[in-house]
Amino acid sequence: MRLTLAPVCRPQQWKPLLTGGTARRSYAFQSGSLNFEVFNRRAKWLQKERAAANVEGGRQADYLKDEVAMRVCERLLDVKRQFPRVLDLGANSCNIARALLRPDPDPESEPPVTDPLATKITELVAAESSHSLLHRDHDHPSLSTTHVPDFKLTRHVLEHDELLPFEPDSFDMVLSSMSMHWINDLPGVLSQINSVLKPDCPFIGAMLGGDTLYELRTSLQLAEQERKGGISPHVSPLADVRDVGGLLQRTGFKMLTVDVEDIVVDYPDMFALMQDLQAMGEGNAVLGREMGPIGRDVLLAGDAIYRALHGNQDGSIPATFRIIHMIGWKESPHQAQPLRRGSGQASLKDLLEGQ
Amino acid sequence: MQPPKTTVRPIQRFASAVSKCSVESAAYGKCILADYNSVHKDMCVKEFMRLKDCYLLAAKKA
């Protein structure tokens, strides 16, 4: 990791930086290839393999990933284009393929869209590092492609989930749902995505971020603090919305759209939430975490604090999943450009209030 | 690797025992909530021991 901290460390260089002809940013930023490890990749891989071994439990716990994959794929309704070759990066159990194959993707629009979204795609390459998870639903009816004969699903097991072994300019779209929050080197992976895309092709992704699982994080922190007198990380550090916009911009994407939505799921108790996270393969894989299971005392205290601090009236507990959606287009000289700032003629406020 | 349907995972047994101690659990939670900005070790040890005793009893019965 190279950090440019020159202005702070070497005060005599302040002046040339400030008075130089070109405006230069003097805050710390990372450049070149960075070696920044937050997550234990092997632990994550093992968790996914184990989660895939529990087929029924895994399918039951797929509600969140299927929902997010559906919301990602809904965004394709707005792109009037055919995509011959599409990459699904971090495919989990092919949740994106499942969402694409769903009939009646948009029954409420005028006219209703009844063809599955998969009709827009010829080949979907589902890339995932866990072989068992990727092939878990190989013969499941939800992944049957008989009703979309022109659609082909190719599974690709990644040797290293942060290195894309694909040719540059070889995909017409890259999708990613619920997996990029485990990537150590997010800028590196985003620029690889940019590189494998053909010019003027979109990247549409969603990942967990920001305040995801803040209830669980705070409850376990308080429980450990009171029981043991110290804390260790149980919930990953996650990217914030602001970071994601900056990252996309820095890795060369154009016409960015970044938005967030919260999905709140109610659970009977903290243990049910933790069991489901485990069945999703979304267990804790932070480097430097305390190894082994959480002690019984901390679990007991954590559940009580969760209820007291965040619990619902009916005795259930809420868990917030904050999904960061991002869309970025690879640069091309012929693509539509955003209009100049301040050039708008109609006020959005009038439009929205007029209705 | 998949456990047979009849086995109850330890965490499920744990959860059902804990669910029988809602009064003690609420008392402990209330104690933490009263001063959650400056939690220190054994701040609510009295309430916690009551919760744990209740849990141990419930776990034994099950």
CSV table of C-alpha atoms in Angstrom, one decimal:
chain,number,residue,atom,x,y,z
A,1,MET,CA,0.0,0.0,0.0
A,2,ARG,CA,1.3,3.4,-1.0
A,3,LEU,CA,-0.1,6.4,0.8
A,4,THR,CA,0.7,9.8,-0.5
A,5,LEU,CA,1.0,11.9,2.7
A,6,ALA,CA,3.6,14.3,1.5
A,7,PRO,CA,2.1,17.6,2.5
A,8,VAL,CA,1.8,16.5,6.1
A,9,CYS,CA,5.1,14.8,6.5
A,10,ARG,CA,7.2,17.3,4.6
A,11,PRO,CA,6.0,20.8,5.3
A,12,GLN,CA,8.6,22.5,3.1
A,13,GLN,CA,6.7,21.0,0.1
A,14,TRP,CA,3.5,22.8,1.0
A,15,LYS,CA,4.3,25.9,-1.1
A,16,PRO,CA,5.0,24.3,-4.5
A,17,LEU,CA,1.9,22.2,-4.1
A,18,LEU,CA,-0.4,25.2,-3.3
A,19,THR,CA,1.0,27.6,-5.8
A,20,GLY,CA,1.7,25.2,-8.6
A,21,GLY,CA,0.1,26.0,-12.0
A,22,THR,CA,-2.2,22.9,-12.0
A,23,ALA,CA,-4.6,22.4,-9.1
A,24,ARG,CA,-3.5,19.3,-7.2
A,25,ARG,CA,-5.3,17.5,-4.5
A,26,SER,CA,-3.2,17.2,-1.4
A,27,TYR,CA,-5.3,14.8,0.7
A,28,ALA,CA,-4.1,11.2,1.2
A,29,PHE,CA,-5.1,8.8,-1.6
A,30,GLN,CA,-3.9,5.4,-2.7
A,31,SER,CA,-2.3,5.0,-6.0
A,32,GLY,CA,-0.9,2.0,-7.9
A,33,SER,CA,-1.7,-1.5,-6.9
A,34,LEU,CA,-2.6,-1.7,-3.3
A,35,ASN,CA,-2.2,-4.6,-0.9
A,36,PHE,CA,-5.0,-3.9,1.5
A,37,GLU,CA,-6.4,-6.9,3.3
A,38,VAL,CA,-9.5,-6.7,5.4
A,39,PHE,CA,-11.2,-10.0,4.8
A,40,ASN,CA,-9.8,-13.5,5.1
A,41,ARG,CA,-10.5,-14.9,1.6
A,42,ARG,CA,-10.0,-18.5,2.5
A,43,ALA,CA,-12.4,-18.2,5.5
A,44,LYS,CA,-15.0,-16.7,3.2
A,45,TRP,CA,-14.5,-19.5,0.7
A,46,LEU,CA,-14.9,-22.1,3.4
A,47,GLN,CA,-18.0,-20.5,4.7
A,48,LYS,CA,-19.5,-20.5,1.2
A,49,GLU,CA,-18.6,-24.1,0.6
A,50,ARG,CA,-20.2,-25.1,4.0
A,51,ALA,CA,-23.3,-23.1,3.3
A,52,ALA,CA,-23.6,-24.8,0.0
A,53,ALA,CA,-23.4,-28.2,1.6
A,54,ASN,CA,-26.6,-27.4,3.5
A,55,VAL,CA,-28.8,-27.3,0.4
A,56,GLU,CA,-32.2,-26.9,2.0
A,57,GLY,CA,-31.1,-24.4,4.6
A,58,GLY,CA,-29.2,-22.4,1.9
A,59,ARG,CA,-32.3,-22.2,-0.3
A,60,GLN,CA,-34.4,-21.0,2.6
A,61,ALA,CA,-31.9,-18.4,3.5
A,62,ASP,CA,-31.6,-17.1,-0.2
A,63,TYR,CA,-34.6,-14.7,0.3
A,64,LEU,CA,-32.3,-11.7,0.7
A,65,LYS,CA,-30.0,-12.5,-2.3
A,66,ASP,CA,-32.9,-13.4,-4.5
A,67,GLU,CA,-34.7,-10.1,-3.6
A,68,VAL,CA,-31.6,-8.0,-4.3
A,69,ALA,CA,-30.8,-9.9,-7.5
A,70,MET,CA,-34.4,-9.2,-8.6
A,71,ARG,CA,-34.0,-5.5,-7.9
A,72,VAL,CA,-30.7,-5.4,-9.8
A,73,CYS,CA,-32.2,-7.1,-12.8
A,74,GLU,CA,-35.3,-4.8,-12.8
A,75,ARG,CA,-32.9,-2.0,-13.8
A,76,LEU,CA,-32.4,-3.8,-17.1
A,77,LEU,CA,-36.0,-2.9,-18.0
A,78,ASP,CA,-34.7,0.6,-18.7
A,79,VAL,CA,-32.0,-0.4,-21.1
A,80,LYS,CA,-33.4,-1.0,-24.5
A,81,ARG,CA,-30.7,-3.2,-25.9
A,82,GLN,CA,-29.7,-6.8,-26.5
A,83,PHE,CA,-26.7,-8.1,-24.5
A,84,PRO,CA,-24.9,-11.0,-26.3
A,85,ARG,CA,-22.5,-11.7,-23.5
A,86,VAL,CA,-22.9,-10.8,-19.8
A,87,LEU,CA,-20.8,-11.4,-16.8
A,88,ASP,CA,-22.3,-12.0,-13.3
A,89,LEU,CA,-19.4,-11.4,-10.9
A,90,GLY,CA,-19.8,-13.1,-7.6
A,91,ALA,CA,-22.8,-15.2,-8.7
A,92,ASN,CA,-23.4,-17.0,-5.3
A,93,SER,CA,-26.0,-19.7,-6.2
A,94,CYS,CA,-26.8,-18.0,-9.6
A,95,ASN,CA,-29.3,-15.7,-8.0
A,96,ILE,CA,-29.0,-13.3,-10.9
A,97,ALA,CA,-29.7,-16.0,-13.4
A,98,ARG,CA,-32.8,-17.0,-11.3
A,99,ALA,CA,-34.0,-13.4,-11.4
A,100,LEU,CA,-33.5,-13.1,-15.1
A,101,LEU,CA,-35.4,-16.3,-15.8
A,102,ARG,CA,-38.4,-15.2,-13.8
A,103,PRO,CA,-41.5,-14.8,-16.0
A,104,ASP,CA,-43.5,-11.5,-16.0
A,105,PRO,CA,-40.7,-9.2,-14.8
A,106,ASP,CA,-42.8,-6.1,-15.0
A,107,PRO,CA,-46.6,-6.8,-15.2
A,108,GLU,CA,-47.6,-3.3,-14.1
A,109,SER,CA,-46.0,-1.2,-16.8
A,110,GLU,CA,-47.9,-0.1,-19.9
A,111,PRO,CA,-47.7,-2.4,-21.9
A,112,PRO,CA,-46.8,-5.1,-19.5
A,113,VAL,CA,-43.4,-6.8,-19.9
A,114,THR,CA,-44.1,-10.6,-19.9
A,115,ASP,CA,-41.0,-12.0,-21.5
A,116,PRO,CA,-38.3,-13.0,-18.9
A,117,LEU,CA,-35.4,-10.5,-18.8
A,118,ALA,CA,-33.2,-13.4,-20.0
A,119,THR,CA,-34.5,-12.9,-23.5
A,120,LYS,CA,-32.3,-9.8,-23.7
A,121,ILE,CA,-29.2,-11.9,-23.0
A,122,THR,CA,-27.6,-14.6,-25.1
A,123,GLU,CA,-24.9,-15.9,-22.7
A,124,LEU,CA,-24.6,-15.3,-19.0
A,125,VAL,CA,-21.2,-16.1,-17.5
A,126,ALA,CA,-21.8,-16.7,-13.8
A,127,ALA,CA,-18.4,-16.4,-12.1
A,128,GLU,CA,-18.0,-17.4,-8.4
A,129,SER,CA,-15.1,-18.7,-6.3
A,130,SER,CA,-17.0,-21.4,-4.5
A,131,HIS,CA,-17.6,-24.4,-6.8
A,132,SER,CA,-20.2,-26.0,-4.5
A,133,LEU,CA,-22.3,-22.8,-4.1
A,134,LEU,CA,-22.2,-22.1,-7.9
A,135,HIS,CA,-23.4,-25.6,-8.7
A,136,ARG,CA,-25.8,-26.0,-5.8
A,137,ASP,CA,-28.9,-25.4,-7.9
A,138,HIS,CA,-27.7,-27.1,-11.0
A,139,ASP,CA,-30.9,-29.1,-11.5
A,140,HIS,CA,-33.3,-26.9,-9.7
A,141,PRO,CA,-36.4,-25.9,-11.6
A,142,SER,CA,-35.8,-22.2,-10.9
A,143,LEU,CA,-32.8,-22.3,-13.2
A,144,SER,CA,-34.4,-24.2,-16.0
A,145,THR,CA,-33.9,-22.4,-19.3
A,146,THR,CA,-36.4,-24.3,-21.4
A,147,HIS,CA,-38.8,-21.3,-21.6
A,148,VAL,CA,-35.9,-19.1,-22.9
A,149,PRO,CA,-34.2,-21.3,-25.6
A,150,ASP,CA,-31.8,-18.6,-26.7
A,151,PHE,CA,-30.4,-18.0,-23.2
A,152,LYS,CA,-27.3,-19.9,-22.1
A,153,LEU,CA,-25.9,-20.0,-18.5
A,154,THR,CA,-22.2,-20.8,-18.3
A,155,ARG,CA,-20.7,-21.4,-14.8
A,156,HIS,CA,-17.2,-20.3,-14.3
A,157,VAL,CA,-15.3,-21.1,-11.0
A,158,LEU,CA,-12.9,-18.3,-10.2
A,159,GLU,CA,-9.4,-19.3,-9.0
A,160,HIS,CA,-9.0,-16.0,-7.2
A,161,ASP,CA,-12.1,-13.9,-6.6
A,162,GLU,CA,-10.3,-10.6,-7.1
A,163,LEU,CA,-8.7,-11.5,-10.5
A,164,LEU,CA,-10.9,-11.6,-13.5
A,165,PRO,CA,-9.5,-14.1,-16.0
A,166,PHE,CA,-11.4,-12.6,-19.0
A,167,GLU,CA,-10.2,-10.8,-22.1
A,168,PRO,CA,-10.5,-7.0,-22.2
A,169,ASP,CA,-13.5,-5.6,-24.1
A,170,SER,CA,-15.2,-9.0,-24.1
A,171,PHE,CA,-18.6,-8.4,-22.2
A,172,ASP,CA,-21.6,-6.3,-23.1
A,173,MET,CA,-22.6,-5.9,-19.5
A,174,VAL,CA,-21.3,-6.8,-16.0
A,175,LEU,CA,-23.8,-7.5,-13.2
A,176,SER,CA,-22.9,-8.1,-9.6
A,177,SER,CA,-25.2,-8.7,-6.7
A,178,MET,CA,-24.5,-9.2,-3.0
A,179,SER,CA,-20.9,-10.2,-3.3
A,180,MET,CA,-18.7,-7.2,-3.7
A,181,HIS,CA,-18.8,-6.3,0.0
A,182,TRP,CA,-16.3,-9.2,0.5
A,183,ILE,CA,-13.7,-7.8,-1.9
A,184,ASN,CA,-10.5,-6.5,-0.3
A,185,ASP,CA,-9.3,-4.5,-3.3
A,186,LEU,CA,-12.5,-2.8,-4.5
A,187,PRO,CA,-10.8,-0.2,-6.7
A,188,GLY,CA,-8.7,-3.0,-8.4
A,189,VAL,CA,-11.8,-5.1,-9.1
A,190,LEU,CA,-13.8,-2.1,-10.4
A,191,SER,CA,-11.1,-1.2,-12.8
A,192,GLN,CA,-10.9,-4.8,-14.0
A,193,ILE,CA,-14.6,-4.7,-14.6
A,194,ASN,CA,-14.1,-1.6,-16.5
A,195,SER,CA,-11.5,-3.3,-18.6
A,196,VAL,CA,-13.5,-6.4,-19.5
A,197,LEU,CA,-16.5,-4.3,-20.6
A,198,LYS,CA,-16.8,-3.2,-24.2
A,199,PRO,CA,-17.0,0.6,-24.7
A,200,ASP,CA,-20.3,2.2,-23.9
A,201,CYS,CA,-21.5,-0.9,-21.9
A,202,PRO,CA,-22.9,-0.8,-18.4
A,203,PHE,CA,-21.9,-2.2,-15.1
A,204,ILE,CA,-24.9,-2.7,-12.8
A,205,GLY,CA,-24.1,-3.8,-9.3
A,206,ALA,CA,-25.4,-4.0,-5.7
A,207,MET,CA,-23.7,-4.7,-2.5
A,208,LEU,CA,-24.2,-4.4,1.2
A,209,GLY,CA,-22.8,-1.2,2.7
A,210,GLY,CA,-23.0,1.5,5.2
A,211,ASP,CA,-25.2,0.7,8.2
A,212,THR,CA,-25.9,-2.9,7.3
A,213,LEU,CA,-26.6,-4.9,10.4
A,214,TYR,CA,-25.9,-2.0,12.7
A,215,GLU,CA,-28.3,-3.5,15.3
A,216,LEU,CA,-26.2,-6.6,15.5
A,217,ARG,CA,-23.0,-4.7,15.5
A,218,THR,CA,-24.0,-2.4,18.4
A,219,SER,CA,-25.6,-5.2,20.5
A,220,LEU,CA,-22.6,-7.5,20.3
A,221,GLN,CA,-20.2,-4.6,21.0
A,222,LEU,CA,-22.2,-3.6,24.1
A,223,ALA,CA,-22.4,-7.3,25.2
A,224,GLU,CA,-18.7,-7.9,24.8
A,225,GLN,CA,-17.9,-4.6,26.5
A,226,GLU,CA,-20.0,-5.5,29.5
A,227,ARG,CA,-19.1,-9.2,29.7
A,228,LYS,CA,-15.5,-9.2,28.7
A,229,GLY,CA,-14.4,-5.6,29.0
A,230,GLY,CA,-13.3,-5.4,25.3
A,231,ILE,CA,-14.6,-5.8,21.8
A,232,SER,CA,-13.6,-7.7,18.6
A,233,PRO,CA,-15.1,-7.2,15.2
A,234,HIS,CA,-18.2,-9.3,14.4
A,235,VAL,CA,-19.6,-7.3,11.5
A,236,SER,CA,-17.5,-6.3,8.5
A,237,PRO,CA,-16.4,-2.7,7.8
A,238,LEU,CA,-18.5,-1.7,4.8
A,239,ALA,CA,-18.2,0.9,2.1
A,240,ASP,CA,-20.3,4.0,2.3
A,241,VAL,CA,-22.5,5.4,-0.5
A,242,ARG,CA,-20.1,8.4,-0.8
A,243,ASP,CA,-17.1,6.1,-1.2
A,244,VAL,CA,-18.8,4.1,-3.9
A,245,GLY,CA,-19.5,7.1,-6.1
A,246,GLY,CA,-15.9,8.2,-5.8
A,247,LEU,CA,-14.6,4.8,-6.5
A,248,LEU,CA,-16.6,4.4,-9.7
A,249,GLN,CA,-15.5,7.7,-10.9
A,250,ARG,CA,-11.8,7.0,-10.1
A,251,THR,CA,-11.9,3.7,-11.9
A,252,GLY,CA,-13.1,5.4,-15.1
A,253,PHE,CA,-16.8,4.8,-15.2
A,254,LYS,CA,-19.1,7.5,-16.8
A,255,MET,CA,-22.7,8.5,-16.2
A,256,LEU,CA,-22.8,7.1,-12.7
A,257,THR,CA,-25.9,6.3,-10.7
A,258,VAL,CA,-25.6,5.4,-7.1
A,259,ASP,CA,-28.5,4.9,-4.7
A,260,VAL,CA,-29.3,3.1,-1.5
A,261,GLU,CA,-32.2,1.2,-0.2
A,262,ASP,CA,-32.8,-0.4,3.2
A,263,ILE,CA,-34.3,-3.8,3.5
A,264,VAL,CA,-35.4,-4.5,7.0
A,265,VAL,CA,-36.0,-8.1,8.0
A,266,ASP,CA,-37.6,-9.1,11.3
A,267,TYR,CA,-36.3,-12.1,13.1
A,268,PRO,CA,-37.6,-13.9,16.3
A,269,ASP,CA,-34.3,-13.6,18.0
A,270,MET,CA,-30.6,-12.8,17.5
A,271,PHE,CA,-29.8,-16.4,17.0
A,272,ALA,CA,-32.2,-16.9,14.1
A,273,LEU,CA,-30.5,-13.9,12.4
A,274,MET,CA,-27.1,-15.4,13.0
A,275,GLN,CA,-28.1,-18.8,11.7
A,276,ASP,CA,-29.5,-17.3,8.6
A,277,LEU,CA,-26.4,-15.3,8.0
A,278,GLN,CA,-24.4,-18.5,8.3
A,279,ALA,CA,-26.7,-20.3,5.9
A,280,MET,CA,-26.3,-17.5,3.4
A,281,GLY,CA,-22.5,-17.9,3.7
A,282,GLU,CA,-22.3,-14.4,5.0
A,283,GLY,CA,-20.6,-15.2,8.3
A,284,ASN,CA,-17.9,-13.0,9.7
A,285,ALA,CA,-14.6,-13.2,7.8
A,286,VAL,CA,-12.8,-10.1,9.0
A,287,LEU,CA,-9.1,-10.5,9.5
A,288,GLY,CA,-8.1,-10.1,13.1
A,289,ARG,CA,-11.4,-11.3,14.4
A,290,GLU,CA,-11.5,-13.5,17.5
A,291,MET,CA,-11.4,-17.1,16.2
A,292,GLY,CA,-13.9,-19.7,17.3
A,293,PRO,CA,-17.5,-19.3,18.1
A,294,ILE,CA,-18.9,-16.4,20.2
A,295,GLY,CA,-19.1,-17.4,23.9
A,296,ARG,CA,-22.4,-18.3,25.4
A,297,ASP,CA,-22.3,-15.4,27.9
A,298,VAL,CA,-21.8,-12.8,25.1
A,299,LEU,CA,-24.7,-14.4,23.1
A,300,LEU,CA,-27.0,-14.4,26.1
A,301,ALA,CA,-26.1,-10.7,26.8
A,302,GLY,CA,-26.2,-9.8,23.1
A,303,ASP,CA,-29.8,-11.1,22.6
A,304,ALA,CA,-31.0,-9.2,25.7
A,305,ILE,CA,-29.4,-6.0,24.5
A,306,TYR,CA,-30.6,-6.4,21.0
A,307,ARG,CA,-34.2,-6.6,22.2
A,308,ALA,CA,-33.8,-3.7,24.6
A,309,LEU,CA,-32.1,-1.4,22.2
A,310,HIS,CA,-33.7,-2.2,18.9
A,311,GLY,CA,-36.6,-4.7,19.5
A,312,ASN,CA,-40.0,-4.3,17.9
A,313,GLN,CA,-43.2,-4.0,19.9
A,314,ASP,CA,-44.3,-7.6,19.1
A,315,GLY,CA,-41.1,-9.1,20.5
A,316,SER,CA,-39.3,-9.6,17.2
A,317,ILE,CA,-36.1,-7.9,16.3
A,318,PRO,CA,-35.3,-6.0,13.1
A,319,ALA,CA,-32.1,-6.4,11.0
A,320,THR,CA,-31.3,-3.7,8.5
A,321,PHE,CA,-29.6,-4.6,5.2
A,322,ARG,CA,-28.5,-1.4,3.4
A,323,ILE,CA,-28.1,-2.2,-0.3
A,324,ILE,CA,-25.9,0.2,-2.4
A,325,HIS,CA,-26.9,0.1,-6.0
A,326,MET,CA,-24.5,1.3,-8.6
A,327,ILE,CA,-24.5,1.8,-12.3
A,328,GLY,CA,-21.6,3.0,-14.3
A,329,TRP,CA,-20.9,3.0,-18.1
A,330,LYS,CA,-17.6,2.4,-19.7
A,331,GLU,CA,-16.4,5.4,-21.6
A,332,SER,CA,-16.9,5.7,-25.3
A,333,PRO,CA,-16.6,8.7,-27.6
A,334,HIS,CA,-20.1,8.1,-29.0
A,335,GLN,CA,-22.1,7.7,-25.9
A,336,ALA,CA,-24.6,10.2,-24.6
A,337,GLN,CA,-23.1,12.8,-22.4
A,338,PRO,CA,-24.7,14.3,-19.3
A,339,LEU,CA,-26.0,17.9,-19.9
A,340,ARG,CA,-24.0,20.8,-18.5
A,341,ARG,CA,-24.7,21.6,-14.9
A,342,GLY,CA,-27.4,24.3,-14.6
A,343,SER,CA,-28.7,23.8,-18.1
A,344,GLY,CA,-32.0,22.3,-17.0
A,345,GLN,CA,-35.1,24.2,-18.2
A,346,ALA,CA,-37.8,22.5,-16.1
A,347,SER,CA,-37.8,22.4,-12.3
A,348,LEU,CA,-38.1,18.9,-10.9
A,349,LYS,CA,-39.9,20.5,-7.9
A,350,ASP,CA,-42.7,21.8,-10.0
A,351,LEU,CA,-43.0,18.6,-11.9
A,352,LEU,CA,-43.3,16.5,-8.7
A,353,GLU,CA,-45.6,18.9,-7.0
A,354,GLY,CA,-47.8,19.3,-10.1
A,355,GLN,CA,-48.9,15.7,-9.9
B,1,MET,CA,-22.2,-33.0,5.5
B,2,GLN,CA,-25.9,-32.2,5.9
B,3,PRO,CA,-27.1,-33.1,9.4
B,4,PRO,CA,-30.1,-35.4,9.5
B,5,LYS,CA,-33.5,-33.7,9.9
B,6,THR,CA,-34.0,-35.0,13.4
B,7,THR,CA,-30.9,-33.4,15.0
B,8,VAL,CA,-31.5,-30.1,16.8
B,9,ARG,CA,-28.6,-27.8,16.5
B,10,PRO,CA,-27.1,-26.6,19.8
B,11,ILE,CA,-27.9,-23.0,18.9
B,12,GLN,CA,-31.6,-23.9,18.6
B,13,ARG,CA,-31.7,-25.6,22.0
B,14,PHE,CA,-29.8,-22.5,23.3
B,15,ALA,CA,-32.4,-20.1,21.7
B,16,SER,CA,-35.4,-22.0,23.1
B,17,ALA,CA,-33.9,-22.0,26.6
B,18,VAL,CA,-33.1,-18.3,26.4
B,19,SER,CA,-36.7,-17.6,25.2
B,20,LYS,CA,-38.0,-18.8,28.6
B,21,CYS,CA,-36.1,-16.0,30.4
B,22,SER,CA,-37.7,-12.9,28.9
B,23,VAL,CA,-38.2,-11.1,32.3
B,24,GLU,CA,-34.6,-11.5,33.3
B,25,SER,CA,-33.5,-10.6,29.8
B,26,ALA,CA,-35.5,-7.4,29.8
B,27,ALA,CA,-34.1,-6.5,33.2
B,28,TYR,CA,-30.5,-6.9,31.9
B,29,GLY,CA,-31.3,-5.0,28.7
B,30,LYS,CA,-32.8,-2.2,30.8
B,31,CYS,CA,-29.7,-2.0,32.9
B,32,ILE,CA,-27.4,-1.7,29.9
B,33,LEU,CA,-29.7,0.8,28.2
B,34,ALA,CA,-29.7,3.1,31.2
B,35,ASP,CA,-26.1,4.0,30.5
B,36,TYR,CA,-25.1,2.6,27.2
B,37,ASN,CA,-22.7,5.3,26.3
B,38,SER,CA,-20.3,4.2,29.1
B,39,VAL,CA,-20.6,0.5,29.4
B,40,HIS,CA,-17.7,-1.1,31.3
B,41,LYS,CA,-17.0,-4.6,32.4
B,42,ASP,CA,-19.4,-6.1,34.9
B,43,MET,CA,-21.6,-3.0,34.9
B,44,CYS,CA,-24.7,-5.2,35.1
B,45,VAL,CA,-23.2,-8.3,36.6
B,46,LYS,CA,-26.1,-8.7,39.0
B,47,GLU,CA,-28.8,-8.7,36.3
B,48,PHE,CA,-26.6,-10.9,34.1
B,49,MET,CA,-26.2,-13.6,36.7
B,50,ARG,CA,-29.9,-13.7,37.2
B,51,LEU,CA,-30.4,-14.1,33.5
B,52,LYS,CA,-27.7,-16.8,33.3
B,53,ASP,CA,-29.2,-18.7,36.3
B,54,CYS,CA,-32.6,-18.6,34.6
B,55,TYR,CA,-31.1,-19.8,31.4
B,56,LEU,CA,-29.1,-22.7,33.1
B,57,LEU,CA,-32.3,-23.8,34.8
B,58,ALA,CA,-34.3,-23.7,31.6
B,59,ALA,CA,-31.6,-25.6,29.7
B,60,LYS,CA,-31.5,-28.3,32.3
B,61,LYS,CA,-35.3,-28.8,32.1
B,62,ALA,CA,-35.3,-29.1,28.4
